[in-house]
Tab-separated table of C-alpha atoms in Angstrom:
chain	number	residue	atom	x	y	z
A	167	UNK	CA	80.333	101.746	195.504
A	168	UNK	CA	81.754	98.619	193.781
A	169	UNK	CA	81.177	96.625	196.961
A	170	UNK	CA	77.472	97.461	197.183
A	171	UNK	CA	75.117	94.476	197.093
A	172	UNK	CA	71.369	94.625	196.663
A	173	UNK	CA	70.095	92.569	199.590
A	174	UNK	CA	66.558	91.813	200.789
A	175	UNK	CA	66.807	94.329	203.629
A	176	UNK	CA	67.753	97.161	201.245
A	177	UNK	CA	65.587	96.285	198.243
A	178	UNK	CA	62.509	98.241	199.387
A	179	UNK	CA	64.540	101.398	200.044
A	180	UNK	CA	66.284	101.185	196.653
A	181	UNK	CA	62.953	100.652	194.950
A	182	UNK	CA	61.449	103.685	196.699
A	183	UNK	CA	64.482	105.827	195.835
A	184	UNK	CA	64.160	104.948	192.151
A	185	UNK	CA	60.435	105.687	192.285
A	186	UNK	CA	60.882	109.072	193.973
A	187	UNK	CA	63.574	109.959	191.410
A	188	UNK	CA	61.061	109.215	188.630
A	189	UNK	CA	63.350	106.538	187.188
A	190	UNK	CA	65.626	109.226	185.713
A	191	UNK	CA	69.043	107.632	185.083
A	192	UNK	CA	71.043	110.793	185.825
A	193	UNK	CA	69.201	111.448	189.095
A	194	UNK	CA	69.642	107.821	190.174
A	195	UNK	CA	73.352	107.972	189.342
A	196	UNK	CA	73.798	111.116	191.403
A	197	UNK	CA	72.020	109.601	194.396
A	198	UNK	CA	73.902	106.303	194.027
A	199	UNK	CA	77.155	108.187	194.596
A	200	UNK	CA	76.068	108.662	198.217
A	201	UNK	CA	75.812	104.956	199.083
A	202	UNK	CA	79.495	105.140	199.981
A	203	UNK	CA	78.377	107.274	202.942
A	204	UNK	CA	75.109	105.748	204.104
A	205	UNK	CA	72.712	102.870	203.594
A	206	UNK	CA	69.876	103.150	201.051
A	207	UNK	CA	67.313	103.410	203.868
A	208	UNK	CA	69.296	106.152	205.607
A	209	UNK	CA	69.693	107.935	202.289
A	210	UNK	CA	65.956	107.702	201.624
A	211	UNK	CA	65.174	109.092	205.084
A	212	UNK	CA	67.488	112.053	204.486
A	213	UNK	CA	66.366	112.651	200.899
A	214	UNK	CA	62.627	112.887	201.591
A	215	UNK	CA	61.773	115.666	204.054
A	216	UNK	CA	58.102	116.330	204.858
A	217	UNK	CA	57.185	114.298	201.805
A	218	UNK	CA	59.236	116.493	199.467
A	219	UNK	CA	62.317	115.483	197.534
A	220	UNK	CA	65.516	117.278	198.605
A	221	UNK	CA	67.649	116.536	195.565
A	222	UNK	CA	70.052	119.380	196.352
A	223	UNK	CA	71.428	117.296	199.214
A	224	UNK	CA	72.922	114.816	196.773
A	225	UNK	CA	73.581	117.073	193.781
A	226	UNK	CA	75.631	119.747	195.525
A	227	UNK	CA	79.320	119.137	195.890
A	228	UNK	CA	79.818	116.313	193.401
A	229	UNK	CA	82.611	118.193	191.651
A	230	UNK	CA	84.582	115.061	190.774
A	231	UNK	CA	81.890	113.843	188.400
A	232	UNK	CA	81.943	114.619	184.663
A	233	UNK	CA	80.280	117.903	183.727
A	234	UNK	CA	77.203	116.170	182.310
A	235	UNK	CA	76.648	114.522	185.697
A	236	UNK	CA	77.961	117.273	187.915
A	237	UNK	CA	74.780	119.197	188.311
A	238	UNK	CA	71.307	118.018	187.449
A	239	UNK	CA	70.183	121.463	188.549
A	240	UNK	CA	72.182	123.027	185.704
A	241	UNK	CA	70.421	120.820	183.179
A	242	UNK	CA	67.002	121.817	184.505
A	243	UNK	CA	68.045	125.474	184.695
A	244	UNK	CA	69.064	125.337	181.032
A	245	UNK	CA	65.637	123.920	180.077
A	246	UNK	CA	63.924	126.509	182.291
A	247	UNK	CA	65.754	129.425	180.654
A	248	UNK	CA	64.509	128.332	177.232
A	249	UNK	CA	60.880	128.721	178.317
A	250	UNK	CA	59.006	131.991	177.594
A	251	UNK	CA	58.314	134.159	180.650
A	252	UNK	CA	54.621	133.213	181.067
A	253	UNK	CA	55.479	129.517	180.773
A	254	UNK	CA	58.182	129.905	183.425
A	255	UNK	CA	55.597	131.494	185.735
A	256	UNK	CA	53.137	128.614	185.266
A	257	UNK	CA	55.932	126.075	185.757
A	258	UNK	CA	56.977	127.690	189.057
A	259	UNK	CA	53.451	127.926	190.423
A	260	UNK	CA	52.597	124.302	189.665
A	261	UNK	CA	55.190	123.280	192.261
A	262	UNK	CA	52.721	124.071	195.079
A	263	UNK	CA	50.782	120.910	194.238
A	264	UNK	CA	51.403	117.600	195.970
A	265	UNK	CA	51.136	114.706	193.536
A	266	UNK	CA	48.784	115.118	190.598
A	267	UNK	CA	46.147	117.818	190.215
A	268	UNK	CA	43.189	118.690	187.954
A	269	UNK	CA	43.151	121.335	185.253
A	270	UNK	CA	40.784	123.544	187.269
A	271	UNK	CA	43.236	123.669	190.169
A	272	UNK	CA	46.114	124.584	187.846
A	273	UNK	CA	44.026	127.430	186.449
A	274	UNK	CA	43.187	128.724	189.926
A	275	UNK	CA	46.830	128.707	191.065
A	276	UNK	CA	48.393	130.083	187.884
A	277	UNK	CA	45.980	132.916	187.050
A	278	UNK	CA	47.131	135.495	189.576
A	279	UNK	CA	47.007	139.273	189.276
A	280	UNK	CA	49.871	139.578	186.808
A	281	UNK	CA	48.285	139.362	183.372
A	282	UNK	CA	48.174	135.590	182.927
A	283	UNK	CA	44.866	134.489	181.390
A	284	UNK	CA	43.240	131.086	181.038
A	285	UNK	CA	44.413	130.994	177.437
A	286	UNK	CA	48.004	131.694	178.378
A	287	UNK	CA	47.857	129.025	181.121
A	288	UNK	CA	46.538	126.441	178.652
A	289	UNK	CA	49.286	127.385	176.217
A	290	UNK	CA	51.906	127.071	178.975
A	291	UNK	CA	50.612	123.652	180.028
A	292	UNK	CA	50.788	122.483	176.412
A	293	UNK	CA	54.394	123.656	176.092
A	294	UNK	CA	55.408	122.046	179.398
A	295	UNK	CA	53.866	118.725	178.330
A	296	UNK	CA	55.620	118.952	174.936
A	297	UNK	CA	58.932	119.623	176.732
A	298	UNK	CA	58.373	116.599	179.031
A	299	UNK	CA	58.457	118.835	182.095
A	300	UNK	CA	54.835	117.990	182.900
A	301	UNK	CA	52.858	114.754	182.656
A	302	UNK	CA	49.255	114.888	181.439
A	303	UNK	CA	46.477	112.336	181.818
A	304	UNK	CA	43.427	113.324	179.782
A	305	UNK	CA	40.194	111.528	180.647
A	306	UNK	CA	36.678	111.837	179.320
A	307	UNK	CA	35.549	113.805	182.367
A	308	UNK	CA	38.744	115.354	183.742
A	309	UNK	CA	42.352	116.210	182.854
A	310	UNK	CA	45.029	115.726	185.503
A	311	UNK	CA	48.667	116.752	185.523
A	312	UNK	CA	51.796	115.925	187.514
A	313	UNK	CA	55.287	117.320	187.831
A	314	UNK	CA	57.967	114.684	188.251
A	315	UNK	CA	59.396	114.834	191.787
A	316	UNK	CA	62.824	115.881	190.518
A	317	UNK	CA	61.282	118.589	188.338
A	318	UNK	CA	58.964	119.827	191.087
A	319	UNK	CA	61.879	120.205	193.489
A	320	UNK	CA	63.624	122.491	190.988
A	321	UNK	CA	60.418	124.435	190.240
A	322	UNK	CA	59.823	124.901	193.959
A	323	UNK	CA	63.189	126.609	194.369
A	324	UNK	CA	62.359	128.948	191.497
A	325	UNK	CA	59.039	129.791	193.135
A	326	UNK	CA	60.708	130.589	196.453
A	327	UNK	CA	62.988	133.171	194.807
A	328	UNK	CA	60.323	134.664	192.534
A	329	UNK	CA	58.285	136.438	195.215
A	330	UNK	CA	55.176	134.478	194.146
A	331	UNK	CA	55.278	131.737	196.769
A	332	UNK	CA	52.777	133.256	199.207
A	333	UNK	CA	50.268	134.177	196.488
A	334	UNK	CA	50.491	130.746	194.859
A	335	UNK	CA	50.002	128.956	198.176
A	336	UNK	CA	47.026	131.126	199.069
A	337	UNK	CA	45.481	130.508	195.643
A	338	UNK	CA	45.997	126.767	196.166
A	339	UNK	CA	44.343	126.974	199.592
A	340	UNK	CA	41.415	129.028	198.271
A	341	UNK	CA	40.790	126.593	195.427
A	342	UNK	CA	40.658	123.470	197.573
A	343	UNK	CA	38.561	125.143	200.250
A	344	UNK	CA	36.102	126.136	197.505
A	345	UNK	CA	36.310	122.615	196.056
A	346	UNK	CA	35.297	121.120	199.411
A	347	UNK	CA	32.445	123.601	199.842
A	348	UNK	CA	31.098	122.906	196.359
A	349	UNK	CA	31.264	119.168	197.042
A	350	UNK	CA	28.834	119.207	199.970
A	351	UNK	CA	25.822	118.550	197.740
A	352	UNK	CA	27.708	115.760	195.991
A	353	UNK	CA	28.498	114.198	199.358
A	354	UNK	CA	24.816	114.134	200.229
A	355	UNK	CA	23.755	112.497	196.958
A	356	UNK	CA	26.551	109.941	196.461
A	357	UNK	CA	28.786	109.513	199.484
A	358	UNK	CA	30.841	106.687	197.936
A	359	UNK	CA	31.734	108.812	194.900
A	360	UNK	CA	32.564	111.741	197.171
A	361	UNK	CA	34.937	109.605	199.246
A	362	UNK	CA	36.744	108.514	196.074
A	363	UNK	CA	37.158	112.163	195.082
A	364	UNK	CA	38.492	113.026	198.533
A	365	UNK	CA	40.994	110.199	198.332
A	366	UNK	CA	42.209	111.460	194.955
A	367	UNK	CA	42.818	114.957	196.326
A	368	UNK	CA	44.064	113.954	199.787
A	369	UNK	CA	47.683	115.039	199.251
A	370	UNK	CA	46.631	118.486	198.084
A	371	UNK	CA	44.079	118.856	200.878
A	372	UNK	CA	46.823	118.181	203.426
A	373	UNK	CA	49.038	120.743	201.666
A	374	UNK	CA	46.218	123.293	201.826
A	375	UNK	CA	45.715	122.558	205.524
A	376	UNK	CA	49.430	123.097	206.180
A	377	UNK	CA	49.212	126.544	204.541
A	378	UNK	CA	46.077	127.460	206.495
A	379	UNK	CA	47.759	126.558	209.783
A	380	UNK	CA	51.033	128.293	208.879
A	381	UNK	CA	49.248	131.527	207.943
A	382	UNK	CA	47.039	131.571	211.034
A	383	UNK	CA	43.764	130.988	209.144
A	384	UNK	CA	42.025	129.366	212.078
A	385	UNK	CA	38.537	129.169	210.622
A	386	UNK	CA	39.812	127.864	207.301
A	387	UNK	CA	41.908	125.267	209.138
A	388	UNK	CA	38.851	124.159	211.084
A	389	UNK	CA	36.775	123.970	207.873
A	390	UNK	CA	39.397	121.803	206.212
């Protein structure tokens, strides 16, 4: 919109939009096309649903744009098709995480009963990092990973159509329930350190709780 002006009352919403779009120029350009219809704050409210990015709302239907801009989904689909089958499976399953996650959680979610081993998961994570589809932060005591919001939204759609969604969610729930149980002794010895760990995993604990409630796991919900 040539008439759009960045004003103090819209700055925070524009900043949050750019952050949730991972600063990707193409994604920002696609979303910016919608400011002719609604304010940045209204657009942000519609784009983020239950904490998850709904990029399809702004990508679909922009047929007047050049082909390179017409469909961000097509670009991601092209990258996805180039991945080997086991790497595609790992990529899809990682979409169950909220925010970043540790290596151990990725292993628990990705090694289901379909032949994937720890070695193949490590190999897949390496390929995804090399392809810039996955961010890695390697520390001295722990490795953590994160899918960009735009990438996770695409991976989530692939997971929904793969037939693996329920198994991946249950594996995610089982891992974080086990993680909490194993942390009881740590809580008793160093409560401050335990609270920091809880804060780091809060988004994924809430996601696990949502699954427990949705699947009727009453005792697990109460434990969480």
